[in-house]
């Protein structure tokens, strides 16, 4: 059997490649869902990096054992399909047994080892997939672009497959389906086997499928981190799980606790004469707890069980506005804010909630418990993102955005790497546009120690008002603080004396602290919930520095130990407060206090980058020990190969991840954005690769050079155009229906993805002519670059924004093109 096939009439196992690639990409997205539930979103997002580590290892292995693997291609291909299926379920089971806790990673170095072990285990299934694909490319080198194109298109279809499966099955059940799907790819690669070999291979494939079928369910059942809210709640006496619901975007669990009742009332004053009624707790992905109030017949009165709503800090806008006729509630979740608006007899309530599962809980499954029949005549629920609804031209007397669900990991910084487009400068500008002439925008957040999120929100609000043309925002803002929440009130015009007095009266009667008010005196702040320093007031002074009102601020924000600069759509990491300049001081604090105050999100990313960099260096350099060194100037050639494939690997993921985040804004859900972006980029990149295959039939060096130059030029032009155009059209797209938003995302991704699919097969085709033995090494370099890219893209986005990430990708593509021009490539 020859190591490679030059006969162009011989067809590669394209259907097997297609199925295997689809299964692998579907598995990758499934892992994101699984680890969002088991751990937190920031850990899950690094799955993209984990997956590509397997591709890097694959390239190194094939470089060393290339001849033997190609000589036994048929058997090796089948073996890798089987090993993918078996390892995809086995490795997840093993990883769940590891006592990894992301919250302890800063002070327990054993967690670093467990993180690395998790990486290696989860990379194993992708290693087997990469082996199969790479060997097919090497074996059928005359059809590199064809095989690569089918690989990408199959992967793109895999994203559609897993999103469809998540609509029907639970995530742990889909594990079996994808494992079997990957093994099935082996059936379509048996054509070159003899009759007896086919029977043996088919029997082995069937046996592997049976092994997956009989795997005990308790082995694959999800095991939540013991630090997640749901896991902790289920430890309470007599707590019962009432219901569980799953969808592509979340797992929703409803819990009842009759022995120790839930008492969820964010910002409730200690002066309140009443507490909340009986409640059911609702957890999304095992965390972010909200509640469903039990509304009885007596609750419909103006006072009684609902009276506690009047003593929450979020009640402020209902006291300040004289007679609101309508209210818009953004992110209504499980309805607490709907009930609060109903308590004040608001005639018309629009509630926006992007997660339809949460809305269905209060309108269908627990409608009687919630008292939906009393509300349905005045409440309209819109299942769209807050930003999407804000693109409409409606106007409201009150626009309310309350606190998110209570998260056990929030104070530890687990959300630092999660983009949030609800609290950016552009978001607040869009909310302000929804206000009627005397309307009020109310924003309530949980407080933390030390203060961070609320201070960043105030800075963001001031920036939004200035961008909206409000030159003296200090006259348009009121800010109060309870013991665990803070409520920010914004108005497009200056607050009147009557409104200012209402804020003072409301706060005093409920023992809430004033943080900012037009004409406020330093003596009025920090009176009830006393902080060591009046940081809310000091942050407000600093944010308002330089306004046209002549207010003189200070450098509090610049000197603060956390990053509380305004969040923007370009840098939407509202929950990231990491500041390099504070590291030394925080680490100098006694014990582990400073470490805990840093937060786990950003440092976890740095640890992952260090581990990925070490792995990349080893995987790139190790194969050089086994390569021939007898050719003149081989070192320069290898350097150019490293530059080329490292650059395009980094650049591809830079742009892809930037688009995932930009499409998160348009599509409102991170997993939808991941699926749509990957599907669009992979399918159209695959089509771009097929176009290259068609153009390269003559295999001329000139054709390769021209195609590479044109593709890099177009990538640069389209990317720069999108940086300018996307912010201008995003609001219009967000106002469309869900299907139209998805179609719009595909249309936007198509031209860029098409040309991005060309540089890799062009580089491999050129390498095939000069050093075919280096092709698997180049494959591995590209995979290793992608490992780094998935982590670097997030780090760069936090520091320089997604536009900076995209421009960096353009520079990398140009660097790759320049290296390809070298006569030693």
PDB file of C-alpha atoms in Angstrom, residues 525-739:
ATOM      1  CA  UNK A 525     -24.052  59.919  52.275  1.00  0.00           C
ATOM      2  CA  UNK A 526     -22.991  56.690  54.001  1.00  0.00           C
ATOM      3  CA  UNK A 527     -25.468  57.018  56.889  1.00  0.00           C
ATOM      4  CA  UNK A 528     -27.166  53.620  57.316  1.00  0.00           C
ATOM      5  CA  UNK A 529     -25.153  50.840  55.641  1.00  0.00           C
ATOM      6  CA  UNK A 530     -21.863  52.456  56.621  1.00  0.00           C
ATOM      7  CA  UNK A 531     -18.822  51.671  54.487  1.00  0.00           C
ATOM      8  CA  UNK A 532     -15.237  52.377  55.478  1.00  0.00           C
ATOM      9  CA  UNK A 533     -15.170  54.987  52.701  1.00  0.00           C
ATOM     10  CA  UNK A 534     -18.142  56.515  50.844  1.00  0.00           C
ATOM     11  CA  UNK A 535     -16.953  54.844  47.636  1.00  0.00           C
ATOM     12  CA  UNK A 536     -20.283  55.227  45.816  1.00  0.00           C
ATOM     13  CA  UNK A 537     -20.274  58.990  46.330  1.00  0.00           C
ATOM     14  CA  UNK A 538     -16.558  59.272  45.503  1.00  0.00           C
ATOM     15  CA  UNK A 539     -17.021  57.260  42.310  1.00  0.00           C
ATOM     16  CA  UNK A 540     -19.950  59.479  41.306  1.00  0.00           C
ATOM     17  CA  UNK A 541     -17.860  62.631  41.826  1.00  0.00           C
ATOM     18  CA  UNK A 542     -15.067  61.188  39.716  1.00  0.00           C
ATOM     19  CA  UNK A 543     -17.404  60.031  36.928  1.00  0.00           C
ATOM     20  CA  UNK A 544     -19.020  63.464  36.710  1.00  0.00           C
ATOM     21  CA  UNK A 545     -15.695  65.275  36.495  1.00  0.00           C
ATOM     22  CA  UNK A 546     -15.536  67.767  33.652  1.00  0.00           C
ATOM     23  CA  UNK A 547     -19.269  68.017  32.931  1.00  0.00           C
ATOM     24  CA  UNK A 548     -20.694  71.309  31.679  1.00  0.00           C
ATOM     25  CA  UNK A 549     -22.259  71.868  35.051  1.00  0.00           C
ATOM     26  CA  UNK A 550     -18.838  72.854  36.319  1.00  0.00           C
ATOM     27  CA  UNK A 551     -18.642  69.968  38.785  1.00  0.00           C
ATOM     28  CA  UNK A 552     -15.080  69.299  39.904  1.00  0.00           C
ATOM     29  CA  UNK A 553     -14.283  65.633  40.420  1.00  0.00           C
ATOM     30  CA  UNK A 554     -11.121  63.748  41.329  1.00  0.00           C
ATOM     31  CA  UNK A 555      -9.087  60.770  40.122  1.00  0.00           C
ATOM     32  CA  UNK A 556     -10.926  58.181  42.204  1.00  0.00           C
ATOM     33  CA  UNK A 557     -11.780  55.947  39.218  1.00  0.00           C
ATOM     34  CA  UNK A 558      -8.211  55.919  37.906  1.00  0.00           C
ATOM     35  CA  UNK A 559      -6.793  55.187  41.372  1.00  0.00           C
ATOM     36  CA  UNK A 560      -9.387  52.575  42.352  1.00  0.00           C
ATOM     37  CA  UNK A 561      -8.071  49.037  42.787  1.00  0.00           C
ATOM     38  CA  UNK A 562     -10.491  47.619  40.235  1.00  0.00           C
ATOM     39  CA  UNK A 563     -11.256  48.419  36.618  1.00  0.00           C
ATOM     40  CA  UNK A 564     -14.535  50.349  36.739  1.00  0.00           C
ATOM     41  CA  UNK A 565     -14.195  52.102  33.384  1.00  0.00           C
ATOM     42  CA  UNK A 566     -17.351  52.234  31.271  1.00  0.00           C
ATOM     43  CA  UNK A 567     -18.229  49.046  29.389  1.00  0.00           C
ATOM     44  CA  UNK A 568     -18.896  49.333  25.639  1.00  0.00           C
ATOM     45  CA  UNK A 569     -20.147  47.021  22.911  1.00  0.00           C
ATOM     46  CA  UNK A 570     -16.550  46.778  21.728  1.00  0.00           C
ATOM     47  CA  UNK A 571     -15.403  45.784  25.250  1.00  0.00           C
ATOM     48  CA  UNK A 572     -18.585  44.296  26.768  1.00  0.00           C
ATOM     49  CA  UNK A 573     -16.975  42.618  29.789  1.00  0.00           C
ATOM     50  CA  UNK A 574     -19.039  44.464  32.374  1.00  0.00           C
ATOM     51  CA  UNK A 575     -18.197  41.944  35.104  1.00  0.00           C
ATOM     52  CA  UNK A 576     -14.450  42.064  34.558  1.00  0.00           C
ATOM     53  CA  UNK A 577     -12.771  44.280  37.141  1.00  0.00           C
ATOM     54  CA  UNK A 578      -9.225  42.929  36.871  1.00  0.00           C
ATOM     55  CA  UNK A 579      -6.566  45.647  36.966  1.00  0.00           C
ATOM     56  CA  UNK A 580      -2.903  44.844  36.401  1.00  0.00           C
ATOM     57  CA  UNK A 581      -1.693  47.811  38.448  1.00  0.00           C
ATOM     58  CA  UNK A 582      -3.415  46.463  41.580  1.00  0.00           C
ATOM     59  CA  UNK A 583      -1.956  42.956  41.516  1.00  0.00           C
ATOM     60  CA  UNK A 584       1.057  43.675  43.696  1.00  0.00           C
ATOM     61  CA  UNK A 585      -0.969  45.470  46.365  1.00  0.00           C
ATOM     62  CA  UNK A 586      -3.725  42.846  46.495  1.00  0.00           C
ATOM     63  CA  UNK A 587      -1.274  39.962  46.734  1.00  0.00           C
ATOM     64  CA  UNK A 588       0.480  41.739  49.616  1.00  0.00           C
ATOM     65  CA  UNK A 589      -2.640  41.515  51.794  1.00  0.00           C
ATOM     66  CA  UNK A 590      -2.390  39.037  54.693  1.00  0.00           C
ATOM     67  CA  UNK A 591      -3.386  35.416  54.193  1.00  0.00           C
ATOM     68  CA  UNK A 592      -5.400  34.691  51.054  1.00  0.00           C
ATOM     69  CA  UNK A 593      -7.542  37.834  51.257  1.00  0.00           C
ATOM     70  CA  UNK A 594      -5.826  39.506  48.322  1.00  0.00           C
ATOM     71  CA  UNK A 595      -6.024  36.403  46.143  1.00  0.00           C
ATOM     72  CA  UNK A 596      -9.768  36.087  46.713  1.00  0.00           C
ATOM     73  CA  UNK A 597     -10.269  39.782  45.891  1.00  0.00           C
ATOM     74  CA  UNK A 598      -8.645  39.399  42.479  1.00  0.00           C
ATOM     75  CA  UNK A 599     -11.397  37.081  41.201  1.00  0.00           C
ATOM     76  CA  UNK A 600     -10.914  33.778  39.402  1.00  0.00           C
ATOM     77  CA  UNK A 601     -11.976  34.639  35.849  1.00  0.00           C
ATOM     78  CA  UNK A 602      -9.038  36.572  34.412  1.00  0.00           C
ATOM     79  CA  UNK A 603      -6.307  34.620  36.280  1.00  0.00           C
ATOM     80  CA  UNK A 604      -7.827  31.318  35.117  1.00  0.00           C
ATOM     81  CA  UNK A 605      -7.475  32.570  31.564  1.00  0.00           C
ATOM     82  CA  UNK A 606      -3.826  33.466  32.201  1.00  0.00           C
ATOM     83  CA  UNK A 607      -3.133  30.026  33.678  1.00  0.00           C
ATOM     84  CA  UNK A 608      -4.782  28.409  30.656  1.00  0.00           C
ATOM     85  CA  UNK A 609      -2.688  30.564  28.320  1.00  0.00           C
ATOM     86  CA  UNK A 610       0.518  29.535  30.103  1.00  0.00           C
ATOM     87  CA  UNK A 611      -0.402  25.859  29.865  1.00  0.00           C
ATOM     88  CA  UNK A 612      -1.462  26.167  26.218  1.00  0.00           C
ATOM     89  CA  UNK A 613       1.730  28.071  25.327  1.00  0.00           C
ATOM     90  CA  UNK A 614       3.913  25.381  26.887  1.00  0.00           C
ATOM     91  CA  UNK A 615       1.994  22.652  25.070  1.00  0.00           C
ATOM     92  CA  UNK A 616       2.228  24.558  21.780  1.00  0.00           C
ATOM     93  CA  UNK A 617       5.980  25.046  22.095  1.00  0.00           C
ATOM     94  CA  UNK A 618       6.502  21.347  22.768  1.00  0.00           C
ATOM     95  CA  UNK A 619       4.198  20.213  19.963  1.00  0.00           C
ATOM     96  CA  UNK A 620       5.882  22.488  17.406  1.00  0.00           C
ATOM     97  CA  UNK A 621       9.493  21.777  18.367  1.00  0.00           C
ATOM     98  CA  UNK A 622       9.297  18.072  19.213  1.00  0.00           C
ATOM     99  CA  UNK A 623       8.640  16.853  15.630  1.00  0.00           C
ATOM    100  CA  UNK A 624      11.756  18.720  14.414  1.00  0.00           C
ATOM    101  CA  UNK A 625      13.847  16.044  16.116  1.00  0.00           C
ATOM    102  CA  UNK A 626      12.454  13.463  13.689  1.00  0.00           C
ATOM    103  CA  UNK A 627      12.519  15.470  10.448  1.00  0.00           C
ATOM    104  CA  UNK A 628      15.220  15.275   7.794  1.00  0.00           C
ATOM    105  CA  UNK A 629      17.871  17.969   8.096  1.00  0.00           C
ATOM    106  CA  UNK A 630      19.868  17.346   4.961  1.00  0.00           C
ATOM    107  CA  UNK A 631      18.388  20.075   2.797  1.00  0.00           C
ATOM    108  CA  UNK A 632      20.084  23.426   2.412  1.00  0.00           C
ATOM    109  CA  UNK A 633      18.346  26.338   4.101  1.00  0.00           C
ATOM    110  CA  UNK A 634      15.814  23.957   5.672  1.00  0.00           C
ATOM    111  CA  UNK A 635      15.811  25.999   8.891  1.00  0.00           C
ATOM    112  CA  UNK A 636      14.656  29.116   7.043  1.00  0.00           C
ATOM    113  CA  UNK A 637      11.971  27.124   5.276  1.00  0.00           C
ATOM    114  CA  UNK A 638      10.722  25.730   8.553  1.00  0.00           C
ATOM    115  CA  UNK A 639      10.677  29.209  10.055  1.00  0.00           C
ATOM    116  CA  UNK A 640       8.476  30.440   7.217  1.00  0.00           C
ATOM    117  CA  UNK A 641       6.190  27.437   7.613  1.00  0.00           C
ATOM    118  CA  UNK A 642       5.851  28.180  11.332  1.00  0.00           C
ATOM    119  CA  UNK A 643       5.066  31.846  10.630  1.00  0.00           C
ATOM    120  CA  UNK A 644       2.528  31.025   7.915  1.00  0.00           C
ATOM    121  CA  UNK A 645       0.494  28.348   9.665  1.00  0.00           C
ATOM    122  CA  UNK A 646       0.825  29.942  13.100  1.00  0.00           C
ATOM    123  CA  UNK A 647      -0.418  33.264  11.701  1.00  0.00           C
ATOM    124  CA  UNK A 648      -3.427  31.899   9.813  1.00  0.00           C
ATOM    125  CA  UNK A 649      -4.344  29.676  12.782  1.00  0.00           C
ATOM    126  CA  UNK A 650      -4.313  32.651  15.155  1.00  0.00           C
ATOM    127  CA  UNK A 651      -6.075  34.941  12.694  1.00  0.00           C
ATOM    128  CA  UNK A 652      -8.919  32.568  11.803  1.00  0.00           C
ATOM    129  CA  UNK A 653      -9.950  32.073  15.432  1.00  0.00           C
ATOM    130  CA  UNK A 654      -9.434  35.777  16.235  1.00  0.00           C
ATOM    131  CA  UNK A 655     -12.041  36.732  13.664  1.00  0.00           C
ATOM    132  CA  UNK A 656     -14.309  33.798  14.457  1.00  0.00           C
ATOM    133  CA  UNK A 657     -14.384  34.541  18.201  1.00  0.00           C
ATOM    134  CA  UNK A 658     -14.857  38.266  17.569  1.00  0.00           C
ATOM    135  CA  UNK A 659     -17.871  37.418  15.418  1.00  0.00           C
ATOM    136  CA  UNK A 660     -19.225  35.063  18.079  1.00  0.00           C
ATOM    137  CA  UNK A 661     -19.321  38.000  20.487  1.00  0.00           C
ATOM    138  CA  UNK A 662     -20.697  40.451  17.941  1.00  0.00           C
ATOM    139  CA  UNK A 663     -23.396  37.946  16.988  1.00  0.00           C
ATOM    140  CA  UNK A 664     -24.165  37.421  20.687  1.00  0.00           C
ATOM    141  CA  UNK A 665     -25.445  40.992  20.633  1.00  0.00           C
ATOM    142  CA  UNK A 666     -27.557  40.312  17.549  1.00  0.00           C
ATOM    143  CA  UNK A 667     -28.838  36.848  18.532  1.00  0.00           C
ATOM    144  CA  UNK A 668     -29.085  37.568  22.308  1.00  0.00           C
ATOM    145  CA  UNK A 669     -27.873  34.117  23.441  1.00  0.00           C
ATOM    146  CA  UNK A 670     -24.182  33.083  23.642  1.00  0.00           C
ATOM    147  CA  UNK A 671     -24.770  29.478  22.554  1.00  0.00           C
ATOM    148  CA  UNK A 672     -26.894  30.586  19.580  1.00  0.00           C
ATOM    149  CA  UNK A 673     -24.080  32.937  18.617  1.00  0.00           C
ATOM    150  CA  UNK A 674     -21.496  30.137  18.895  1.00  0.00           C
ATOM    151  CA  UNK A 675     -23.602  27.762  16.808  1.00  0.00           C
ATOM    152  CA  UNK A 676     -24.571  30.264  14.109  1.00  0.00           C
ATOM    153  CA  UNK A 677     -21.072  31.727  13.832  1.00  0.00           C
ATOM    154  CA  UNK A 678     -19.354  28.347  13.655  1.00  0.00           C
ATOM    155  CA  UNK A 679     -21.938  27.011  11.229  1.00  0.00           C
ATOM    156  CA  UNK A 680     -21.660  30.020   8.916  1.00  0.00           C
ATOM    157  CA  UNK A 681     -17.880  30.307   9.070  1.00  0.00           C
ATOM    158  CA  UNK A 682     -17.247  26.596   8.634  1.00  0.00           C
ATOM    159  CA  UNK A 683     -19.707  26.048   5.799  1.00  0.00           C
ATOM    160  CA  UNK A 684     -18.651  29.104   3.810  1.00  0.00           C
ATOM    161  CA  UNK A 685     -14.965  28.499   4.568  1.00  0.00           C
ATOM    162  CA  UNK A 686     -15.545  24.995   3.243  1.00  0.00           C
ATOM    163  CA  UNK A 687     -17.055  26.438   0.085  1.00  0.00           C
ATOM    164  CA  UNK A 688     -14.035  28.709  -0.214  1.00  0.00           C
ATOM    165  CA  UNK A 689     -11.784  25.669   0.022  1.00  0.00           C
ATOM    166  CA  UNK A 690     -13.817  23.864  -2.658  1.00  0.00           C
ATOM    167  CA  UNK A 691     -13.404  26.933  -4.864  1.00  0.00           C
ATOM    168  CA  UNK A 692      -9.637  26.633  -4.365  1.00  0.00           C
ATOM    169  CA  UNK A 693      -9.804  22.945  -5.375  1.00  0.00           C
ATOM    170  CA  UNK A 694     -11.587  23.903  -8.577  1.00  0.00           C
ATOM    171  CA  UNK A 695      -9.097  26.686  -9.404  1.00  0.00           C
ATOM    172  CA  UNK A 696      -6.026  24.554  -8.647  1.00  0.00           C
ATOM    173  CA  UNK A 697      -6.674  21.803 -11.155  1.00  0.00           C
ATOM    174  CA  UNK A 698      -3.719  23.056 -13.172  1.00  0.00           C
ATOM    175  CA  UNK A 699      -1.673  23.177  -9.941  1.00  0.00           C
ATOM    176  CA  UNK A 700       0.405  26.131 -11.112  1.00  0.00           C
ATOM    177  CA  UNK A 701       2.518  28.092  -8.641  1.00  0.00           C
ATOM    178  CA  UNK A 702       1.157  31.286 -10.169  1.00  0.00           C
ATOM    179  CA  UNK A 703      -2.454  30.287  -9.404  1.00  0.00           C
ATOM    180  CA  UNK A 704      -1.609  29.583  -5.769  1.00  0.00           C
ATOM    181  CA  UNK A 705       0.215  32.913  -5.383  1.00  0.00           C
ATOM    182  CA  UNK A 706      -2.594  34.932  -6.979  1.00  0.00           C
ATOM    183  CA  UNK A 707      -5.326  33.225  -4.959  1.00  0.00           C
ATOM    184  CA  UNK A 708      -3.420  33.804  -1.731  1.00  0.00           C
ATOM    185  CA  UNK A 709      -2.834  37.481  -2.487  1.00  0.00           C
ATOM    186  CA  UNK A 710      -6.462  38.041  -3.446  1.00  0.00           C
ATOM    187  CA  UNK A 711      -7.826  36.178  -0.418  1.00  0.00           C
ATOM    188  CA  UNK A 712      -5.659  38.117   2.067  1.00  0.00           C
ATOM    189  CA  UNK A 713      -6.576  41.414   0.405  1.00  0.00           C
ATOM    190  CA  UNK A 714     -10.287  40.612   0.575  1.00  0.00           C
ATOM    191  CA  UNK A 715     -10.027  39.438   4.187  1.00  0.00           C
ATOM    192  CA  UNK A 716      -8.476  42.779   5.130  1.00  0.00           C
ATOM    193  CA  UNK A 717     -10.995  44.890   3.215  1.00  0.00           C
ATOM    194  CA  UNK A 718     -14.068  43.001   4.430  1.00  0.00           C
ATOM    195  CA  UNK A 719     -12.876  42.932   8.048  1.00  0.00           C
ATOM    196  CA  UNK A 720     -12.212  46.675   8.160  1.00  0.00           C
ATOM    197  CA  UNK A 721     -15.573  47.318   6.479  1.00  0.00           C
ATOM    198  CA  UNK A 722     -17.367  45.247   9.111  1.00  0.00           C
ATOM    199  CA  UNK A 723     -15.649  47.113  11.941  1.00  0.00           C
ATOM    200  CA  UNK A 724     -17.221  50.288  10.557  1.00  0.00           C
ATOM    201  CA  UNK A 725     -20.583  48.931   9.386  1.00  0.00           C
ATOM    202  CA  UNK A 726     -21.650  46.422  12.067  1.00  0.00           C
ATOM    203  CA  UNK A 727     -22.249  49.012  14.842  1.00  0.00           C
ATOM    204  CA  UNK A 728     -24.433  50.992  12.428  1.00  0.00           C
ATOM    205  CA  UNK A 729     -26.723  48.110  11.463  1.00  0.00           C
ATOM    206  CA  UNK A 730     -26.800  46.016  14.651  1.00  0.00           C
ATOM    207  CA  UNK A 731     -29.793  47.845  16.158  1.00  0.00           C
ATOM    208  CA  UNK A 732     -31.865  47.321  13.016  1.00  0.00           C
ATOM    209  CA  UNK A 733     -31.010  43.613  12.911  1.00  0.00           C
ATOM    210  CA  UNK A 734     -31.811  43.160  16.620  1.00  0.00           C
ATOM    211  CA  UNK A 735     -35.359  44.383  16.011  1.00  0.00           C
ATOM    212  CA  UNK A 736     -36.015  41.560  13.501  1.00  0.00           C
ATOM    213  CA  UNK A 737     -37.589  38.188  14.235  1.00  0.00           C
ATOM    214  CA  UNK A 738     -35.334  35.377  15.432  1.00  0.00           C
ATOM    215  CA  UNK A 739     -35.198  33.597  12.077  1.00  0.00           C
TER     216      UNK A 739
END
